[in-house]
């Protein structure tokens, strides 16, 4: 069971790197293996939607973080083992193998698999591993596979010197043909372990916290000191939502930090559903069915859609999911920015009121249209927050700290004057007149 989301949300939250921009995935990725990287990416693309699964993964990682458990294998072992195991004799017979292994590759591969299995056996006997109760099911799976009688020759092999030709041949047949599936299963469990230990390291180094999963009957999102994990000097904000306070109407100037806050909040909720630690002082949450954001919605030129129509289609998608009775977190940054102010005002009020009635879900709607907020003030489940602008003389300064209420800031023209835009335009007109006079002479 997984959290419903989509490509728009993944792009909005910048989960993966794009061009020269790093992603949230990169921040959590301290894996040592290519397989671990692939498992981590899959976790990012498919957050969990089951409270027990989230708790289990979170407890595994938290325990490894507390114990300071380290990944016991080198990347070079996996490079050799994977190159070796991806080629088997059956594949070679059917000409489906990408490469044919040399005698040296086989020798190195056999040695790498033996070393990997022996190190894995020693690792699972460590106190910090056996004491991790949430890891018990994974541990039992590893123990069962390692205890298979067919693999016991591996643990008798001292591997201090060079393996004989006969030993290499026997182990090659064992690893790539007879017990290939068991070896692949073990590698998969090690890749999972690689991810757990990678994320545990991130939690320790960055001081991230493990969110508390609330019982199904409650409907709450409580975040204290939440901040965006990629910021070097972040400002934390505290937010709470419940079924009786399920919608936040957010106002503030363009540079006051609305989009950053929305990304910080949404990222924390998304990552919490992965069972991962988050960038906050503390967090409690009810497991949701889905999370959809609209922070950087592009025009859909492929179907000739304007920005406004793209917004309408996005709202329709969300409405369809809500109509199905799902419990969602919905985030809209500047709802209906693609149309005129009058239509945007009416549409924002109507849609926001309808959202607020869906007390099974949570919503954050940001808007420049403060008048819409004033019109929504009577709705009992809507809370109002704003990110303020403080004027230091003629210079705007931003606290990036949420305050209750609706902004009264009207500093747009001050910023335009500070940038001397009108002066530049006037000077341009003067220069044009001078040129016209010179040419007329």
XYZ file of C-alpha atoms in Angstrom:
441
model
C 0.000 0.000 0.000
C 1.549 3.274 -1.146
C 0.921 7.007 -0.847
C -0.790 8.407 -3.937
C 1.208 11.129 -5.638
C 2.231 12.144 -9.158
C 5.004 13.564 -11.342
C 3.857 17.147 -10.747
C 4.339 16.723 -6.987
C 7.712 15.004 -7.430
C 8.821 17.902 -9.627
C 7.390 20.556 -7.274
C 9.257 19.114 -4.295
C 12.446 18.754 -6.363
C 12.970 15.237 -5.119
C 15.450 14.375 -7.861
C 18.299 16.327 -9.410
C 17.668 18.207 -12.616
C 20.391 19.795 -14.714
C 22.708 21.475 -12.184
C 20.149 21.414 -9.350
C 20.490 18.689 -6.728
C 17.449 16.943 -5.275
C 16.198 15.742 -1.885
C 17.144 12.209 -2.983
C 20.802 13.268 -3.215
C 20.690 14.594 0.331
C 19.666 11.177 1.709
C 21.883 9.184 -0.628
C 25.005 7.960 1.151
C 24.626 4.457 -0.231
C 27.676 2.361 -1.055
C 26.170 0.242 -3.834
C 24.417 0.792 -7.141
C 21.705 -1.578 -5.945
C 21.237 0.536 -2.825
C 20.870 3.654 -4.950
C 18.163 1.964 -7.007
C 16.288 0.831 -3.873
C 16.479 4.353 -2.421
C 15.117 5.863 -5.632
C 12.221 3.391 -5.609
C 11.446 4.391 -2.013
C 11.355 8.047 -3.053
C 9.036 7.327 -5.933
C 6.702 5.142 -3.873
C 6.190 6.470 -0.321
C 4.374 4.127 2.019
C 0.682 4.385 2.790
C 0.470 1.920 5.672
C 1.190 3.029 9.247
C 2.703 -0.298 10.318
C 5.090 -0.365 7.358
C 6.091 3.257 8.002
C 6.678 2.607 11.698
C 8.745 -0.496 11.008
C 11.047 1.214 8.517
C 11.377 4.266 10.745
C 12.239 2.145 13.794
C 14.869 0.172 11.858
C 16.610 3.338 10.705
C 16.278 5.085 14.083
C 17.865 2.141 15.903
C 20.781 1.973 13.467
C 21.212 5.748 13.864
C 21.250 5.472 17.650
C 23.764 2.591 17.603
C 25.967 4.235 14.963
C 25.972 1.071 12.848
C 28.246 1.235 9.799
C 27.927 -0.491 6.428
C 30.520 -3.289 6.585
C 31.179 -3.812 2.889
C 33.285 -1.930 0.373
C 31.838 -0.716 -2.894
C 34.537 -2.592 -4.811
C 33.237 -5.956 -3.538
C 29.821 -5.201 -4.971
C 31.225 -3.926 -8.252
C 33.018 -7.215 -8.809
C 30.183 -9.364 -7.479
C 27.502 -7.605 -9.554
C 29.531 -7.694 -12.755
C 30.083 -11.386 -12.172
C 26.524 -12.317 -11.157
C 24.879 -10.423 -14.014
C 26.431 -12.956 -16.373
C 25.544 -16.636 -16.078
C 26.218 -19.608 -18.265
C 22.588 -20.013 -19.303
C 22.497 -16.413 -20.532
C 25.723 -16.947 -22.431
C 24.257 -19.984 -24.154
C 21.288 -17.958 -25.381
C 23.514 -15.035 -26.432
C 21.636 -12.661 -24.130
C 24.591 -11.708 -21.957
C 25.885 -8.192 -22.474
C 29.506 -9.300 -21.945
C 31.383 -12.591 -21.729
C 33.374 -12.893 -18.515
C 37.091 -13.490 -18.715
C 38.840 -16.037 -16.502
C 40.072 -13.129 -14.370
C 36.512 -11.748 -14.001
C 35.272 -15.145 -12.848
C 38.122 -15.506 -10.338
C 37.512 -12.003 -8.981
C 33.750 -12.485 -8.959
C 33.886 -15.771 -7.075
C 36.275 -14.256 -4.538
C 34.042 -11.172 -4.125
C 30.921 -13.260 -3.482
C 32.732 -15.423 -0.935
C 34.061 -12.360 0.886
C 30.652 -10.672 0.780
C 28.868 -13.690 2.288
C 31.478 -14.135 4.990
C 31.342 -10.458 5.951
C 27.551 -10.579 5.971
C 27.585 -13.545 8.340
C 29.899 -11.688 10.724
C 27.819 -8.503 10.463
C 24.517 -10.096 11.484
C 26.124 -11.379 14.678
C 26.919 -7.848 15.877
C 25.075 -6.703 18.993
C 23.781 -3.508 17.350
C 22.222 -5.621 14.595
C 20.667 -8.334 16.750
C 19.372 -5.652 19.167
C 17.433 -3.905 16.390
C 14.041 -5.536 17.017
C 12.358 -3.844 14.043
C 15.033 -5.406 11.793
C 14.214 -8.908 13.083
C 12.267 -10.012 9.990
C 15.039 -8.923 7.593
C 17.630 -10.485 9.907
C 15.756 -13.785 9.949
C 15.592 -13.785 6.145
C 19.358 -13.243 5.908
C 20.054 -15.926 8.528
C 17.832 -18.437 6.754
C 19.547 -17.901 3.411
C 23.061 -18.025 4.887
C 22.182 -21.229 6.776
C 21.197 -23.049 3.596
C 23.279 -26.250 3.376
C 24.237 -25.503 -0.215
C 26.121 -22.359 0.858
C 28.068 -23.893 3.744
C 31.231 -24.517 1.667
C 31.527 -20.715 1.419
C 32.104 -20.396 5.171
C 34.664 -23.193 5.250
C 36.757 -21.453 2.609
C 39.611 -19.553 4.268
C 40.262 -17.577 1.096
C 43.693 -16.494 2.334
C 45.406 -17.512 -0.837
C 44.499 -17.981 -4.448
C 41.620 -20.371 -5.067
C 42.402 -23.473 -7.057
C 40.943 -23.886 -10.523
C 38.708 -26.686 -9.251
C 37.433 -24.515 -6.353
C 36.685 -21.581 -8.654
C 34.821 -23.862 -11.048
C 32.763 -25.395 -8.238
C 31.883 -22.044 -6.656
C 31.105 -20.539 -10.066
C 28.592 -23.313 -10.722
C 27.149 -22.825 -7.230
C 26.797 -19.024 -7.405
C 25.686 -18.487 -10.980
C 23.622 -21.582 -11.660
C 22.526 -23.758 -8.757
C 21.964 -21.130 -6.034
C 21.772 -17.989 -8.113
C 18.330 -17.039 -6.764
C 19.501 -17.288 -3.150
C 22.532 -15.109 -3.879
C 20.318 -12.532 -5.593
C 17.939 -12.545 -2.610
C 20.853 -11.923 -0.262
C 22.090 -9.055 -2.412
C 18.608 -7.533 -2.349
C 18.568 -7.664 1.460
C 22.003 -6.068 1.593
C 20.820 -3.271 -0.721
C 17.955 -2.616 1.702
C 20.445 -2.566 4.555
C 22.610 -0.136 2.588
C 19.655 2.265 2.376
C 18.794 1.953 6.075
C 22.353 2.718 7.134
C 22.665 5.549 4.616
C 19.547 7.287 5.913
C 20.577 6.624 9.540
C 23.831 8.463 8.825
C 21.901 11.416 7.384
C 19.712 11.555 10.499
C 22.769 11.734 12.755
C 24.808 14.174 10.681
C 21.958 16.604 10.015
C 20.042 16.260 13.248
C 16.829 15.175 11.508
C 14.003 13.752 13.635
C 11.889 10.633 13.223
C 8.189 11.551 13.017
C 5.654 9.872 15.261
C 2.915 7.997 13.408
C -0.476 8.654 15.009
C -3.330 6.117 15.312
C -5.750 5.841 12.404
C -8.637 7.438 14.296
C -6.879 10.785 14.709
C -6.543 13.350 11.943
C -3.571 15.552 12.683
C -0.439 17.027 11.176
C 1.768 18.645 13.803
C 5.175 19.983 12.800
C 7.430 22.041 15.038
C 10.382 23.900 13.598
C 9.985 22.453 10.112
C 12.438 23.795 7.537
C 13.643 23.023 4.050
C 16.515 20.516 4.299
C 18.580 22.091 1.507
C 18.819 25.563 3.094
C 22.120 26.475 4.734
C 20.560 28.883 7.243
C 16.933 27.733 7.493
C 14.203 29.362 9.545
C 11.933 26.800 11.177
C 8.166 27.189 11.375
C 5.550 25.397 13.455
C 2.220 24.293 12.019
C -0.619 22.154 13.280
C -3.666 20.915 11.435
C -6.605 18.694 12.409
C -10.019 17.745 11.055
C -11.383 20.852 12.813
C -8.614 23.051 11.391
C -7.938 21.417 8.081
C -7.097 24.337 5.783
C -4.451 27.048 6.008
C -4.884 30.163 3.889
C -1.421 31.645 3.438
C -0.624 35.192 2.332
C 2.531 37.283 2.016
C 4.723 39.084 -0.496
C 6.445 37.255 -3.341
C 9.863 37.171 -1.675
C 8.550 36.522 1.840
C 9.149 32.762 1.531
C 5.731 31.258 0.774
C 6.928 28.761 -1.831
C 9.893 27.695 0.302
C 7.616 27.107 3.277
C 5.179 25.104 1.160
C 8.030 22.940 -0.139
C 9.449 22.487 3.380
C 6.082 21.432 4.803
C 5.135 19.166 1.880
C 8.596 17.567 1.754
C 8.436 16.729 5.452
C 5.027 15.066 5.047
C 6.188 13.196 1.926
C 9.439 11.967 3.507
C 7.628 11.016 6.727
C 5.491 8.633 4.653
C 8.717 6.977 3.514
C 9.585 6.212 7.146
C 12.576 8.564 6.907
C 13.722 11.272 9.339
C 12.696 14.835 8.464
C 14.061 18.366 8.744
C 12.143 19.554 11.807
C 12.346 19.817 15.578
C 9.483 17.327 15.973
C 6.619 15.899 13.935
C 3.448 13.875 14.462
C 1.226 12.832 11.595
C -1.719 10.733 10.570
C -0.966 8.512 7.585
C -2.676 9.871 4.476
C -3.884 8.278 1.254
C -2.192 10.809 -0.996
C -0.245 14.053 -1.392
C -0.597 16.436 -4.340
C 1.113 19.812 -4.744
C 0.839 22.569 -7.310
C 3.764 24.903 -6.723
C 5.317 25.301 -10.160
C 2.636 24.330 -12.661
C 3.744 24.638 -16.308
C 1.501 25.521 -19.229
C 0.417 22.419 -21.116
C 1.524 23.493 -24.577
C 1.062 19.953 -25.879
C -2.720 20.342 -25.741
C -2.699 24.083 -26.303
C -3.710 24.774 -22.702
C -3.145 28.134 -21.063
C -1.796 28.394 -17.550
C -5.290 29.007 -16.218
C -6.690 25.939 -17.961
C -3.764 23.884 -16.633
C -4.743 25.095 -13.143
C -8.362 24.128 -13.736
C -7.330 20.634 -14.830
C -5.167 20.326 -11.734
C -8.021 21.332 -9.438
C -10.267 18.855 -11.270
C -7.768 16.035 -10.674
C -7.640 16.879 -6.972
C -11.441 17.123 -6.772
C -11.755 13.667 -8.326
C -9.413 12.167 -5.721
C -11.306 13.910 -2.906
C -14.639 12.734 -4.307
C -13.375 9.165 -4.022
C -13.229 9.696 -0.245
C -9.457 9.682 0.044
C -7.602 11.446 2.833
C -5.125 13.806 1.160
C -2.730 16.685 1.693
C -3.332 19.262 -1.049
C -1.037 22.259 -1.552
C -1.710 25.075 -4.037
C 0.715 27.962 -4.391
C -1.044 31.054 -5.785
C -4.279 29.390 -6.835
C -5.620 30.685 -10.182
C -2.744 33.017 -10.903
C -3.359 32.475 -14.613
C -6.535 34.544 -14.893
C -7.753 38.068 -14.134
C -8.050 39.292 -10.545
C -11.861 39.213 -10.428
C -12.152 35.640 -11.672
C -9.217 34.565 -9.511
C -10.883 36.100 -6.449
C -14.230 34.383 -7.035
C -12.670 31.045 -7.949
C -10.261 31.089 -4.993
C -13.079 31.749 -2.517
C -15.360 29.090 -4.029
C -12.734 26.363 -4.286
C -11.229 27.106 -0.875
C -14.625 26.917 0.806
C -15.310 23.594 -0.877
C -11.912 22.244 0.185
C -12.509 23.311 3.788
C -15.625 21.156 3.923
C -13.523 18.032 3.225
C -12.516 17.507 6.843
C -10.953 14.156 6.040
C -8.128 15.958 4.212
C -5.653 18.810 4.758
C -5.065 21.843 2.526
C -2.688 24.771 2.274
C -3.707 27.486 -0.191
C -1.450 30.483 -0.747
C -2.721 33.616 -2.439
C -1.905 37.236 -3.208
C -5.588 38.047 -3.060
C -5.907 39.103 0.573
C -9.507 40.139 -0.043
C -10.317 36.472 -0.642
C -8.905 35.684 2.770
C -11.067 38.326 4.375
C -14.110 36.803 2.683
C -13.192 33.357 4.025
C -12.775 34.524 7.611
C -16.131 33.108 8.701
C -15.264 29.508 7.729
C -14.724 27.604 11.000
C -12.061 25.145 9.790
C -9.833 27.665 7.985
C -6.735 29.052 9.723
C -4.940 32.147 8.421
C -1.187 32.617 8.366
C 1.109 35.041 6.616
C 4.809 35.598 6.074
C 5.505 39.235 6.924
C 7.569 41.935 5.272
C 9.251 44.457 7.574
C 10.326 47.801 6.155
C 13.744 49.080 7.211
C 13.326 52.583 5.857
C 12.620 51.944 2.181
C 14.200 48.496 2.212
C 11.949 45.418 2.699
C 13.208 42.731 5.061
C 11.762 39.248 5.478
C 11.569 37.204 8.666
C 10.449 33.955 6.950
C 8.512 33.251 10.153
C 4.807 32.434 10.046
C 2.419 34.726 11.881
C -1.312 34.345 12.402
C -3.662 36.462 10.344
C -3.785 37.936 6.842
C -1.016 40.139 5.557
C -1.558 43.876 5.327
C 1.682 44.360 3.395
C 1.475 46.643 0.365
C 5.099 47.061 -0.594
C 5.072 46.244 -4.287
C 5.492 49.842 -5.463
C 8.259 50.458 -2.917
C 10.254 47.571 -4.387
C 9.611 48.860 -7.919
C 10.855 52.332 -6.889
C 13.874 50.859 -5.098
C 14.845 49.086 -8.300
C 14.486 52.443 -10.135
C 12.414 50.832 -12.875
C 10.374 53.990 -13.502
C 13.548 56.093 -13.605
C 15.057 53.739 -16.180
C 11.944 53.975 -18.334
C 11.846 57.816 -18.051
C 15.533 58.037 -18.902
C 14.930 55.810 -21.900
C 12.152 58.115 -23.141
C 14.434 61.175 -22.743
C 17.202 59.506 -24.728
C 14.742 58.573 -27.482
C 13.528 62.197 -27.719
C 17.117 63.461 -27.986
C 17.799 61.001 -30.800
C 14.623 62.098 -32.595
C 15.653 65.794 -32.317
C 19.145 65.069 -33.660
C 17.761 63.097 -36.573
C 15.220 65.847 -37.423
C 18.055 68.390 -37.741
